[in-house]
Coordinates of C-alpha atoms and ligand atoms in Angstrom, one line a residue:
M6 CA -63.5 31.0 -59.2
A7 CA -66.2 30.2 -61.7
V8 CA -65.9 31.0 -65.5
V9 CA -65.6 34.9 -65.7
T10 CA -66.3 36.0 -69.3
G11 CA -69.0 38.4 -70.5
H12 CA -70.3 41.7 -69.4
A13 CA -72.7 42.0 -66.4
A14 CA -76.0 43.9 -66.8
P15 CA -76.8 46.4 -64.1
G16 CA -77.2 44.6 -60.7
Q17 CA -76.4 41.2 -62.1
A18 CA -73.5 38.9 -61.5
P19 CA -71.3 38.4 -64.6
A20 CA -73.1 36.1 -67.0
P21 CA -71.4 32.6 -67.3
A22 CA -70.2 31.6 -70.6
P23 CA -72.2 28.9 -72.6
A24 CA -71.0 25.6 -70.9
P25 CA -68.2 24.0 -73.4
A26 CA -67.7 20.5 -73.7
D27 CA -64.7 20.3 -71.7
T28 CA -65.0 23.0 -68.9
Q29 CA -61.6 22.4 -67.4
A30 CA -59.7 23.1 -70.5
Q31 CA -61.8 26.1 -71.7
E32 CA -62.1 28.2 -68.5
T33 CA -61.1 31.7 -69.3
I34 CA -60.7 35.1 -67.7
D35 CA -61.2 38.5 -69.3
G36 CA -59.3 41.8 -69.0
F37 CA -62.0 43.2 -66.7
H38 CA -61.4 40.4 -64.1
L39 CA -57.5 40.5 -64.7
V40 CA -57.3 44.2 -63.7
I41 CA -59.4 43.6 -60.7
E42 CA -57.4 40.6 -59.4
A43 CA -54.2 42.4 -60.1
L44 CA -55.3 45.3 -58.0
K45 CA -56.5 43.2 -55.3
L46 CA -53.4 40.9 -55.3
N47 CA -51.5 44.2 -54.4
G48 CA -53.8 45.1 -51.5
I49 CA -55.7 47.9 -53.3
D50 CA -59.2 47.9 -52.0
T51 CA -60.6 51.3 -53.1
V52 CA -61.1 52.8 -56.4
F53 CA -62.3 56.4 -56.9
G54 CA -64.0 57.2 -60.1
L55 CA -66.8 57.8 -62.6
P56 CA -68.3 55.4 -64.8
G57 CA -69.1 55.4 -68.6
I58 CA -67.7 53.9 -71.9
P59 CA -65.5 51.7 -71.7
I60 CA -65.2 51.3 -67.9
T61 CA -69.0 51.0 -66.7
D62 CA -68.7 47.4 -66.2
L63 CA -65.5 47.5 -64.7
T64 CA -66.9 49.7 -61.9
R65 CA -69.7 47.3 -61.4
M66 CA -67.4 44.4 -61.2
I67 CA -65.0 46.2 -58.9
Q68 CA -67.9 46.6 -56.4
G69 CA -69.0 43.0 -57.1
A70 CA -65.5 41.8 -56.1
G71 CA -65.9 43.2 -52.8
M72 CA -63.7 46.4 -53.2
R73 CA -65.0 50.0 -52.4
M74 CA -66.0 51.6 -55.6
V75 CA -66.6 55.3 -54.8
A76 CA -68.3 57.1 -57.7
F77 CA -68.1 60.9 -58.1
R78 CA -69.9 63.5 -59.8
H79 CA -66.7 64.9 -61.6
E80 CA -63.5 63.0 -62.2
Q81 CA -61.4 65.9 -61.0
N82 CA -62.7 65.2 -57.5
A83 CA -62.2 61.6 -57.8
G84 CA -58.7 62.3 -58.8
Y85 CA -58.0 64.5 -55.8
A86 CA -59.6 61.8 -53.8
A87 CA -57.1 59.3 -55.0
S88 CA -54.2 61.5 -54.9
I89 CA -54.8 62.2 -51.0
A90 CA -55.7 58.5 -50.3
G91 CA -52.2 57.9 -51.6
F92 CA -50.8 60.5 -49.1
L93 CA -52.7 59.0 -46.3
T94 CA -52.0 55.3 -47.0
Q95 CA -48.6 55.1 -48.8
K96 CA -50.5 53.0 -51.3
P97 CA -51.2 54.3 -54.7
G98 CA -54.6 56.0 -54.9
I99 CA -56.6 54.8 -57.8
C100 CA -58.7 57.0 -60.0
L101 CA -60.5 55.5 -62.7
T102 CA -62.0 57.4 -65.7
V103 CA -63.6 57.3 -69.1
S104 CA -61.7 58.2 -72.4
A105 CA -60.8 61.8 -73.6
P106 CA -62.9 64.4 -71.5
G107 CA -63.0 62.2 -68.4
F108 CA -59.3 61.5 -68.7
L109 CA -58.7 65.2 -69.1
N110 CA -60.9 65.8 -66.0
G111 CA -58.7 63.5 -64.0
L112 CA -55.4 64.7 -65.4
T113 CA -55.4 67.9 -63.4
A114 CA -55.5 65.8 -60.1
L115 CA -52.7 63.3 -61.6
A116 CA -50.5 66.5 -62.1
H117 CA -51.4 67.7 -58.7
A118 CA -50.3 64.3 -57.2
T119 CA -47.0 64.3 -59.1
T120 CA -46.4 67.9 -58.0
N121 CA -47.2 67.0 -54.2
C122 CA -45.2 63.9 -54.3
F123 CA -48.4 61.8 -53.6
P124 CA -48.6 58.2 -55.2
M125 CA -51.5 57.9 -57.4
I126 CA -52.3 55.9 -60.5
L127 CA -55.0 57.4 -63.0
I128 CA -56.4 54.5 -64.9
S129 CA -58.4 55.7 -68.0
G130 CA -60.2 53.7 -70.6
S131 CA -59.2 54.9 -74.1
S132 CA -60.9 54.5 -77.5
E133 CA -60.0 52.3 -80.4
R134 CA -56.0 52.6 -81.2
E135 CA -56.2 52.1 -84.8
I136 CA -58.9 54.9 -85.2
V137 CA -57.3 57.3 -82.7
D138 CA -53.9 56.8 -84.3
L139 CA -55.2 57.7 -87.7
Q140 CA -57.3 60.5 -86.2
Q141 CA -60.4 59.0 -88.0
G142 CA -62.8 60.6 -85.4
D143 CA -63.8 57.9 -82.7
Y144 CA -66.0 58.3 -80.0
E145 CA -64.0 60.3 -77.4
E146 CA -60.9 60.2 -79.6
M147 CA -57.5 61.3 -77.9
D148 CA -54.0 60.1 -77.7
Q149 CA -54.2 60.2 -73.9
L150 CA -50.7 58.6 -73.3
A151 CA -49.0 61.4 -75.1
V152 CA -51.1 64.0 -73.2
A153 CA -50.5 62.4 -69.7
K154 CA -46.5 61.8 -70.2
P155 CA -45.4 65.5 -69.4
L156 CA -47.6 65.6 -66.3
C157 CA -46.7 62.3 -64.5
K158 CA -43.8 60.3 -63.2
A159 CA -44.5 57.4 -65.6
A160 CA -47.1 56.5 -68.1
F161 CA -47.9 53.1 -69.6
R162 CA -50.4 51.5 -72.1
V163 CA -51.6 47.8 -71.9
L164 CA -52.7 46.3 -75.3
N165 CA -52.8 42.7 -74.3
A166 CA -54.7 40.9 -71.3
E167 CA -51.6 39.0 -70.6
D168 CA -49.6 42.4 -69.9
I169 CA -52.1 43.6 -67.4
G170 CA -50.1 42.1 -64.5
V171 CA -47.0 43.8 -65.7
G172 CA -48.6 47.1 -66.5
I173 CA -50.3 47.3 -62.9
A174 CA -47.0 46.2 -61.2
R175 CA -44.9 48.8 -63.1
A176 CA -47.7 51.5 -62.3
I177 CA -47.4 50.7 -58.6
R178 CA -43.5 50.7 -58.4
A179 CA -43.4 53.9 -60.3
A180 CA -46.0 55.5 -58.1
V181 CA -44.6 54.8 -54.6
S182 CA -40.8 54.1 -55.0
G183 CA -38.5 57.0 -54.6
R184 CA -40.2 60.3 -54.6
P185 CA -43.8 59.3 -55.0
G186 CA -46.0 60.8 -57.8
G187 CA -48.7 60.3 -60.2
V188 CA -48.6 57.4 -63.0
Y189 CA -51.0 57.0 -66.0
L190 CA -52.2 53.8 -67.0
D191 CA -54.0 53.6 -70.4
F192 CA -56.5 50.7 -70.9
P193 CA -58.0 50.8 -74.5
A194 CA -61.6 49.4 -74.7
K195 CA -60.6 46.3 -76.5
L196 CA -58.4 45.1 -73.6
F197 CA -61.3 44.7 -71.1
A198 CA -63.2 42.1 -73.4
Q199 CA -60.1 40.0 -74.3
S200 CA -60.2 36.4 -72.9
V201 CA -57.4 34.3 -72.2
D202 CA -57.1 30.9 -70.4
A203 CA -57.8 31.6 -66.7
V204 CA -54.9 29.6 -65.3
H205 CA -52.4 31.3 -67.8
G206 CA -53.9 34.8 -67.3
R207 CA -53.6 34.4 -63.6
S208 CA -49.9 33.3 -63.8
T209 CA -49.3 36.7 -65.5
L210 CA -50.3 38.8 -62.5
I211 CA -47.5 40.1 -60.2
K212 CA -47.7 40.7 -56.5
V213 CA -45.2 43.5 -56.2
V214 CA -42.4 42.7 -53.7
D215 CA -41.1 45.6 -51.6
P216 CA -42.8 48.5 -54.0
A217 CA -41.0 51.3 -52.0
P218 CA -37.7 49.8 -50.9
K219 CA -35.8 51.6 -48.0
Q220 CA -33.2 53.9 -49.1
V221 CA -30.6 54.0 -46.4
P222 CA -28.3 57.1 -46.5
A223 CA -24.6 57.0 -46.9
P224 CA -22.7 57.1 -43.7
E225 CA -20.6 60.0 -44.6
A226 CA -23.6 62.1 -45.7
V227 CA -25.1 61.5 -42.1
K228 CA -21.7 62.4 -40.5
R229 CA -21.5 65.7 -42.5
A230 CA -25.0 66.6 -41.4
V231 CA -24.2 65.9 -37.7
E232 CA -21.1 67.8 -37.9
L233 CA -22.6 70.9 -39.3
L234 CA -25.4 70.7 -36.6
K235 CA -22.8 70.3 -33.8
G236 CA -21.4 73.7 -34.7
A237 CA -24.9 75.5 -34.9
K238 CA -25.7 78.2 -32.7
K239 CA -29.3 78.7 -33.8
P240 CA -30.4 75.5 -35.5
L241 CA -33.8 74.9 -36.7
I242 CA -35.7 71.9 -38.2
V243 CA -38.4 72.3 -40.8
L244 CA -40.8 69.4 -41.3
G245 CA -42.6 69.1 -44.7
K246 CA -45.3 66.9 -45.9
G247 CA -42.8 64.4 -46.9
A248 CA -42.0 63.8 -43.2
A249 CA -45.8 63.1 -42.6
Y250 CA -46.0 61.1 -45.6
A251 CA -43.1 58.8 -44.4
Q252 CA -44.9 57.6 -41.4
C253 CA -41.9 57.5 -39.0
D254 CA -43.3 59.7 -36.4
A255 CA -41.4 58.3 -33.5
E256 CA -38.1 58.8 -35.1
I257 CA -39.0 62.3 -36.0
R258 CA -40.0 63.0 -32.5
T259 CA -36.8 61.5 -31.1
L260 CA -34.6 63.7 -33.3
I261 CA -36.4 66.7 -32.2
E262 CA -36.8 66.0 -28.4
K263 CA -33.1 64.6 -28.2
T264 CA -31.5 67.6 -29.9
G265 CA -33.8 70.1 -28.2
I266 CA -33.9 72.0 -31.8
P267 CA -36.9 74.2 -32.3
Y268 CA -38.9 73.1 -35.4
L269 CA -41.4 74.6 -37.9
P270 CA -43.9 72.3 -39.4
M271 CA -45.2 73.0 -43.0
S272 CA -48.9 73.1 -43.2
M273 CA -49.3 69.3 -43.8
A274 CA -46.7 68.4 -41.3
K275 CA -48.7 70.2 -38.5
G276 CA -49.6 67.5 -35.9
L277 CA -46.6 65.3 -36.5
L278 CA -45.8 66.5 -33.1
P279 CA -48.5 68.4 -31.3
D280 CA -48.6 72.1 -32.2
T281 CA -48.7 72.8 -28.6
H282 CA -45.3 71.2 -28.2
E283 CA -42.8 73.5 -26.4
Q284 CA -40.3 73.3 -29.2
S285 CA -42.7 74.2 -31.9
A286 CA -41.7 77.7 -33.4
S287 CA -44.6 78.2 -35.4
A288 CA -45.8 81.3 -33.5
A289 CA -42.3 82.7 -34.2
R290 CA -41.9 81.9 -37.8
S291 CA -41.0 85.2 -39.0
F292 CA -38.3 85.3 -36.3
V293 CA -36.7 82.0 -36.8
L294 CA -36.2 82.0 -40.4
P295 CA -34.1 85.0 -40.9
E296 CA -32.3 84.4 -37.5
A297 CA -31.3 80.6 -37.8
D298 CA -27.7 79.7 -38.8
V299 CA -28.2 75.8 -39.6
V300 CA -31.6 74.7 -41.0
V301 CA -32.5 71.0 -41.4
L302 CA -35.1 70.4 -43.9
I303 CA -36.9 67.1 -43.5
G304 CA -39.2 66.2 -46.4
A305 CA -39.8 69.8 -47.4
R306 CA -38.6 71.7 -50.6
L307 CA -37.3 75.2 -50.7
N308 CA -39.9 76.1 -53.1
W309 CA -42.1 79.2 -53.0
L310 CA -43.7 78.1 -49.7
L311 CA -40.4 78.5 -48.0
S312 CA -39.5 81.7 -50.2
H313 CA -36.9 79.6 -52.0
G314 CA -34.6 79.5 -49.1
K315 CA -33.7 83.2 -49.6
G316 CA -34.4 86.8 -49.7
K317 CA -35.9 89.0 -46.9
T318 CA -37.9 86.0 -45.2
W319 CA -34.6 84.5 -44.7
G320 CA -32.6 87.6 -43.6
G321 CA -31.4 88.4 -47.1
K322 CA -30.6 91.8 -48.1
D323 CA -32.9 91.9 -51.0
H324 CA -35.6 89.5 -52.4
K325 CA -33.1 87.3 -54.0
A326 CA -30.1 87.4 -51.5
W327 CA -28.8 84.5 -49.7
G328 CA -29.6 85.0 -45.8
G329 CA -26.4 83.1 -44.8
Q330 CA -28.0 80.0 -43.4
K331 CA -26.3 76.6 -43.9
F332 CA -28.8 73.7 -45.0
V333 CA -29.1 70.1 -44.2
Q334 CA -31.8 68.5 -46.6
V335 CA -33.3 65.2 -46.0
D336 CA -35.0 63.9 -48.9
I337 CA -35.4 60.9 -51.1
S338 CA -34.8 62.8 -54.3
P339 CA -31.1 63.1 -55.1
Q340 CA -32.0 66.0 -57.3
E341 CA -33.8 68.2 -55.0
A342 CA -30.6 69.6 -53.2
D343 CA -29.2 72.9 -54.6
S344 CA -32.5 73.5 -56.5
N345 CA -32.8 77.1 -54.8
V346 CA -29.9 77.5 -52.6
R347 CA -26.7 75.6 -51.8
I348 CA -27.1 72.5 -49.6
D349 CA -24.3 72.0 -47.5
A350 CA -25.3 68.6 -46.3
P351 CA -27.8 66.6 -48.4
V352 CA -28.8 63.5 -46.8
V353 CA -30.4 61.2 -49.5
G354 CA -32.7 58.4 -48.5
D355 CA -36.0 57.7 -47.2
I356 CA -37.0 59.8 -44.2
G357 CA -37.3 56.9 -41.8
S358 CA -34.0 55.5 -42.6
C359 CA -32.3 59.1 -42.8
V360 CA -33.8 60.2 -39.4
A361 CA -32.9 56.9 -37.5
A362 CA -29.4 57.3 -38.9
L363 CA -29.1 60.9 -37.7
N364 CA -30.4 59.8 -34.2
A365 CA -27.8 57.1 -34.1
A366 CA -25.0 59.5 -35.0
L367 CA -26.2 62.1 -32.3
G368 CA -24.5 59.7 -29.9
G369 CA -25.5 59.4 -26.0
T370 CA -25.0 63.1 -25.1
W371 CA -26.0 65.9 -27.2
A372 CA -25.7 69.6 -26.1
K373 CA -29.0 71.3 -26.6
P374 CA -29.2 74.7 -28.6
P375 CA -27.9 77.8 -26.6
A376 CA -30.6 79.0 -24.2
E377 CA -30.2 82.3 -26.0
W378 CA -31.7 81.1 -29.1
T379 CA -34.4 78.9 -27.5
G380 CA -35.1 81.7 -24.9
A381 CA -35.5 84.3 -27.7
I382 CA -37.8 82.2 -29.6
K383 CA -40.0 81.5 -26.6
E384 CA -40.3 85.2 -25.8
R385 CA -41.6 85.9 -29.5
K386 CA -43.8 82.9 -29.2
D387 CA -45.4 84.0 -26.0
K388 CA -45.9 87.4 -27.2
N389 CA -47.6 86.4 -30.4
V390 CA -49.7 83.7 -28.7
A391 CA -51.1 86.4 -26.1
K392 CA -51.8 88.7 -28.9
M393 CA -53.6 85.9 -30.8
A394 CA -55.6 85.0 -27.6
E395 CA -56.9 88.5 -27.4
T396 CA -58.0 88.7 -30.9
L397 CA -59.8 85.2 -30.6
A398 CA -61.6 86.1 -27.4
K399 CA -63.4 89.1 -29.3
D400 CA -66.8 88.5 -30.3
P401 CA -67.7 90.9 -33.0
S402 CA -70.9 91.1 -35.0
P403 CA -71.0 89.9 -37.7
M404 CA -68.9 87.0 -37.0
N405 CA -65.1 87.2 -38.5
F406 CA -62.5 84.6 -39.4
H407 CA -61.1 84.6 -35.9
S408 CA -64.2 84.3 -33.9
A409 CA -65.4 81.3 -36.1
L410 CA -62.2 79.6 -36.1
N411 CA -61.9 80.0 -32.3
V412 CA -64.8 77.6 -32.3
V413 CA -63.1 75.2 -34.9
R414 CA -59.8 75.4 -32.8
D415 CA -61.7 74.1 -29.7
I416 CA -63.8 71.6 -31.5
V417 CA -60.5 70.1 -33.1
K418 CA -58.7 70.1 -29.7
A419 CA -61.7 68.0 -28.4
N420 CA -61.5 65.7 -31.4
P421 CA -57.9 65.2 -32.1
D422 CA -58.5 62.2 -34.3
A423 CA -60.7 64.0 -36.7
M424 CA -59.3 64.7 -40.3
L425 CA -59.1 68.5 -41.0
V426 CA -59.6 69.6 -44.8
N427 CA -58.6 73.1 -45.4
E428 CA -58.9 75.3 -48.7
G429 CA -59.6 79.0 -49.5
A430 CA -57.3 82.1 -49.2
N431 CA -58.1 83.8 -45.8
A432 CA -60.2 80.6 -45.0
L433 CA -56.9 78.8 -45.4
D434 CA -54.4 80.9 -43.9
F435 CA -56.2 81.8 -40.7
T436 CA -57.1 78.2 -40.1
R437 CA -53.6 77.1 -40.5
S438 CA -52.5 79.6 -38.0
I439 CA -55.1 79.4 -35.4
V440 CA -56.4 75.7 -35.4
D441 CA -53.6 73.5 -33.7
M442 CA -53.2 69.9 -34.9
Y443 CA -52.5 67.2 -32.3
R444 CA -51.7 64.0 -34.5
P445 CA -49.8 63.2 -37.6
R446 CA -51.4 63.3 -41.0
K447 CA -54.7 64.9 -39.7
R448 CA -54.4 68.1 -41.7
I449 CA -54.8 68.0 -45.6
D450 CA -55.0 71.1 -47.7
V451 CA -54.3 73.0 -50.9
G452 CA -50.7 71.7 -51.0
T453 CA -47.8 72.8 -53.2
W454 CA -49.8 74.5 -55.7
G455 CA -52.2 76.3 -53.5
I456 CA -54.9 74.8 -55.5
M457 CA -58.7 75.4 -54.9
G458 CA -61.0 72.4 -55.7
V459 CA -59.5 69.7 -53.6
G460 CA -62.0 70.1 -50.7
M461 CA -64.8 67.7 -51.3
G462 CA -62.6 65.0 -52.9
Y463 CA -60.3 65.2 -50.0
C464 CA -63.3 64.9 -47.6
V465 CA -64.6 61.7 -49.3
A466 CA -61.2 60.0 -49.5
A467 CA -60.4 61.0 -45.7
A468 CA -63.6 59.7 -44.6
V469 CA -63.4 56.5 -46.7
T470 CA -59.7 55.7 -45.9
T471 CA -59.6 56.6 -42.3
K472 CA -63.1 56.1 -41.1
Q473 CA -62.7 59.1 -38.9
Q474 CA -64.9 62.2 -38.7
V475 CA -64.0 64.8 -41.1
I476 CA -64.1 68.5 -40.8
A477 CA -63.7 70.8 -43.7
I478 CA -62.9 74.3 -43.5
E479 CA -63.8 75.9 -46.8
G480 CA -63.7 79.4 -48.3
D481 CA -66.9 80.0 -50.3
S482 CA -65.1 80.2 -53.3
A483 CA -63.0 77.2 -52.7
F484 CA -66.1 75.2 -51.9
G485 CA -67.8 76.2 -55.3
F486 CA -65.0 74.1 -57.1
S487 CA -66.2 70.7 -55.8
G488 CA -69.6 71.6 -54.2
M489 CA -71.6 69.1 -56.2
E490 CA -69.7 66.2 -54.4
V491 CA -71.9 67.1 -51.4
E492 CA -74.1 64.5 -53.1
T493 CA -71.5 62.0 -53.0
I494 CA -70.9 62.6 -49.3
C495 CA -74.6 62.2 -48.7
R496 CA -75.0 59.1 -50.9
Y497 CA -72.3 57.2 -49.1
D498 CA -73.3 58.7 -45.8
L499 CA -69.8 60.0 -44.8
P500 CA -69.1 61.6 -41.5
V501 CA -68.2 64.9 -43.0
C502 CA -68.8 68.3 -41.6
I503 CA -68.3 71.1 -44.0
V504 CA -68.1 74.5 -42.8
V505 CA -68.2 77.4 -45.6
M506 CA -66.7 80.4 -44.5
N507 CA -69.1 82.6 -46.4
N508 CA -67.6 86.2 -46.8
N509 CA -69.6 86.5 -50.1
G510 CA -66.8 86.2 -52.4
V511 CA -63.1 85.5 -53.3
Y512 CA -60.9 87.2 -50.5
K513 CA -63.9 89.6 -49.7
G514 CA -67.3 90.3 -50.7
T515 CA -66.8 94.1 -51.0
D516 CA -65.7 94.6 -54.6
V517 CA -67.8 96.5 -57.2
D518 CA -67.7 96.7 -60.9
P519 CA -66.3 100.2 -61.7
T520 CA -68.9 100.7 -64.5
G521 CA -71.7 99.4 -62.3
R522 CA -73.0 96.9 -64.7
D523 CA -72.0 93.6 -63.5
P524 CA -71.1 92.0 -60.1
A525 CA -67.2 92.3 -59.6
P526 CA -65.2 89.3 -60.6
T527 CA -64.5 88.4 -56.9
V528 CA -67.9 88.7 -55.4
F529 CA -70.8 86.2 -55.3
V530 CA -74.5 86.2 -54.5
K531 CA -74.8 88.2 -51.3
G532 CA -76.1 86.1 -48.3
A533 CA -76.0 82.8 -50.4
R534 CA -77.3 79.9 -48.4
Y535 CA -74.9 77.0 -49.1
D536 CA -76.4 75.1 -46.2
R537 CA -79.3 74.4 -48.4
I538 CA -77.3 72.6 -51.1
I539 CA -76.8 69.6 -48.7
E540 CA -80.5 69.6 -47.7
G541 CA -81.5 68.6 -51.1
F542 CA -79.6 65.5 -50.8
G543 CA -80.8 64.6 -47.3
G544 CA -77.9 65.9 -45.3
V545 CA -78.1 68.4 -42.4
G546 CA -77.9 72.1 -43.3
V547 CA -77.4 75.0 -40.7
N548 CA -76.9 78.8 -41.1
A549 CA -74.6 79.9 -38.4
T550 CA -74.3 83.7 -37.7
T551 CA -72.7 83.5 -34.3
P552 CA -69.8 81.5 -32.8
A553 CA -72.4 79.8 -30.4
E554 CA -74.5 78.7 -33.4
L555 CA -71.5 77.4 -35.2
K556 CA -70.3 75.5 -32.1
R557 CA -73.6 73.8 -31.5
A558 CA -73.9 72.9 -35.1
M559 CA -70.4 71.3 -35.2
E560 CA -70.9 69.6 -32.2
E561 CA -74.1 68.1 -33.3
A562 CA -72.5 66.9 -36.6
I563 CA -69.7 65.2 -34.8
R564 CA -72.1 63.5 -32.3
S565 CA -74.4 62.4 -35.1
R566 CA -71.7 61.7 -37.8
K567 CA -74.3 62.8 -40.4
P568 CA -73.3 64.6 -43.5
T569 CA -73.6 68.4 -42.5
L570 CA -73.0 71.6 -44.2
I571 CA -72.7 74.8 -42.0
N572 CA -72.8 78.2 -43.8
A573 CA -70.8 80.2 -41.5
V574 CA -71.8 83.9 -42.1
I575 CA -68.4 85.9 -42.0
D576 CA -68.0 89.6 -42.2
E577 CA -67.5 90.4 -45.9
T578 CA -64.8 93.0 -45.2
A579 CA -62.8 90.8 -42.8
G580 CA -60.3 89.2 -45.3
T581 CA -57.2 90.5 -47.2
E582 CA -56.4 90.0 -50.9
S583 CA -54.9 86.5 -51.5
G584 CA -54.8 86.1 -47.8
R585 CA -51.1 86.0 -46.7
I586 CA -49.7 85.9 -50.2
T587 CA -50.7 89.3 -51.4
N588 CA -47.2 89.9 -52.3
L589 CA -47.3 87.5 -55.0
N590 CA -49.9 89.5 -56.8
P591 CA -48.5 91.9 -59.7
T592 CA -51.3 94.4 -59.3
A593 CA -51.9 94.4 -55.5
K594 CA -48.8 96.4 -54.8
K595 CA -49.8 99.0 -57.1
K596 CA -53.0 99.9 -55.5
Ligands
LIG604 P1 -44.0 70.8 -48.0 O1 -45.0 71.4 -49.0 O2 -44.7 70.3 -46.9 O3 -42.8 71.9 -47.7 P2 -42.8 69.4 -50.3 O4 -44.0 68.8 -51.0 O5 -42.2 70.7 -50.7 O6 -43.4 69.6 -48.7 O7 -41.7 68.3 -50.0 C1 -41.9 67.0 -49.8 C2 -40.4 66.4 -50.0 O8 -40.6 65.1 -49.3 C3 -40.2 66.0 -51.4 O9 -39.1 66.7 -51.9 C4 -40.1 64.5 -51.7 O10 -39.1 64.1 -52.4 C5 -39.9 64.2 -50.0 N1 -40.3 62.9 -49.8 C6 -41.5 62.4 -49.9 N2 -41.6 61.3 -49.4 C7 -40.4 60.8 -49.0 C8 -39.9 59.7 -48.2 N3 -40.6 58.8 -47.8 N4 -38.5 59.7 -47.9 C9 -37.8 60.9 -48.2 N5 -38.4 62.0 -48.8 C10 -39.7 62.0 -49.1
LIG605 N1 -58.1 78.3 -59.4 C1 -57.4 77.2 -58.8 C2 -57.6 75.9 -59.4 N2 -56.6 77.5 -57.7 C3 -56.4 78.8 -57.3 N3 -55.8 78.8 -56.2 C4 -57.2 79.9 -57.8 C5 -58.0 79.6 -58.9 C6 -57.1 81.2 -57.4 N4 -57.6 81.4 -56.1 C7 -56.7 81.3 -55.0 O1 -55.7 81.3 -54.8 S1 -57.6 81.5 -53.4 C8 -59.0 81.5 -54.2 C9 -58.9 81.5 -55.7 C10 -59.9 81.5 -56.5 C11 -60.5 81.6 -53.5 C12 -60.5 82.4 -52.3 O2 -61.7 82.8 -52.0 P1 -62.2 81.7 -50.7 O3 -61.5 82.2 -49.4 O4 -63.7 82.2 -50.6 O5 -62.0 80.3 -51.0 P2 -61.5 83.6 -48.6 O6 -61.7 83.0 -47.3 O7 -62.6 84.4 -49.1 O8 -60.4 84.3 -48.7
LIG606 MG1 -64.6 83.9 -49.4

């Protein structure tokens, strides 16, 4: 490589340094290039971010070095993209932001990554340390390291160019080893311009060996779990997004099919086995949770999404009472067990190793669960599926969630490799229960927080990292959080088909201000035309008022792979408050 000092002007290669007398001895490398080389050395090929002081040149040079530099309109969306790229690839997703406000915009996504156990690194430029620490009022002044610390797994600052290699190596290890999560890396402006001898500089870079080491479970823990399962009359397996992340799909399938145990996929574990699998108990969820006697959790926490493993959902007498189930919990975090209820058989390790060990310990012959149990589940399932089919077959006018999602369901079935992005309340809950998934890691959604705003960032990351068609089913409120990234989708010409389920508001479009002065807080402009937004950027916009129009538009989007936004006009009375979690609403009950 040639001499690599100096900043590049827009569109130009880095300017060569003035030729010194002894070129060999003087060849130098600067902080910008050490960062890029350290990332490349570790197989990182994509950065999501937004340029500005002090990282503008870094974004140019990343692109110049042949990496994908995806520039967003708001850092939060770049951050969400990085977080889900981490989930999909097992490599830390990288988000690059400017100082204070850019950093803070990215921070929500870093916290989101940590909460969801996605590996991500937020790299942020920062202002002059001396001025920041004396609070003398620098441009975009903030002690970013201190702010980031409580919201991530680890946070590091690099002051010297020779430490860039170590900083990036530590960030990668922290992000992907053990329970994955978000890592913050602080690069003050001065770091980028520092030059060091090139040979020496490069010798400080580290190619991380085995960044996410296997963690094999203890044999006695595996034995304990298998013994517990052997005695079960009504066993159940719950697959969470940790199981999807682990990419050990064949082992998981073997466990489920060899034992014959019914299973429930959490939303982002849908498709790990096809949702049409005969052992899927999804359509009988409210029956199996209270009835099961031994539950095997694989990469799923007993948090609010599973009603904390107790209460009425699990057959408990009141909202805090234990339902009597015994739990096996397979998780990489040794601290997860007992977080909500007693875990009788924790199996700590990476899911691939744990499930392989369980499979081996099952032995040659394993008695399938009693037919009474599987038969009762099938009965519930068949009844619910038939009821749903009846609802889906209706064709009301205006279109409702069901008749629109009936179309989406068929489109996803015909395109099982397409990525499905999903956010909203009713738009989320109905999609999750109506649209079957057929392949692993195809469904990405609001995750552990039930967060709005991940939509367009997820679309960009899904398209860039998987190269597959992306279908996004978005509530109209949900879409609004990241809607401006439609420009990003058009700019990079990504195969994304966004369907805005437009019911004129948050949950419903029917609320009114009791005083008659303003619009109610949950309603939006009536009859808004979200499809026109994408037209402004050269994409395809379609207004769909019937299932037939929606079907035609989605099929055309997938055929053409053009950025498309379909405004699906949904009955504004069709939704319910907070979708399926009305009960979490302190005021809703009092109505
Ligand atoms: P869901 O929301 O789908 O129920 P959660 O996010 O609650 O899933 O749980 C994911 C769990 O998976 C976390 O407890 C995390 O520690 C665990 N996990 C993530 N990756 C791995 C892995 N490779 N091996 C084992 N456990 C993992
Ligand atoms: N802000 C953030 C960041 N996350 C949230 N979850 C919320 C606010 C609260 N919220 C929900 O939980 S769902 C939702 C909000 C604002 C939007 C629901 O409206 P929608 O979906 O149009 O997206 P439906 O189909 O109308 O229910
Ligand atoms: Mg809505």
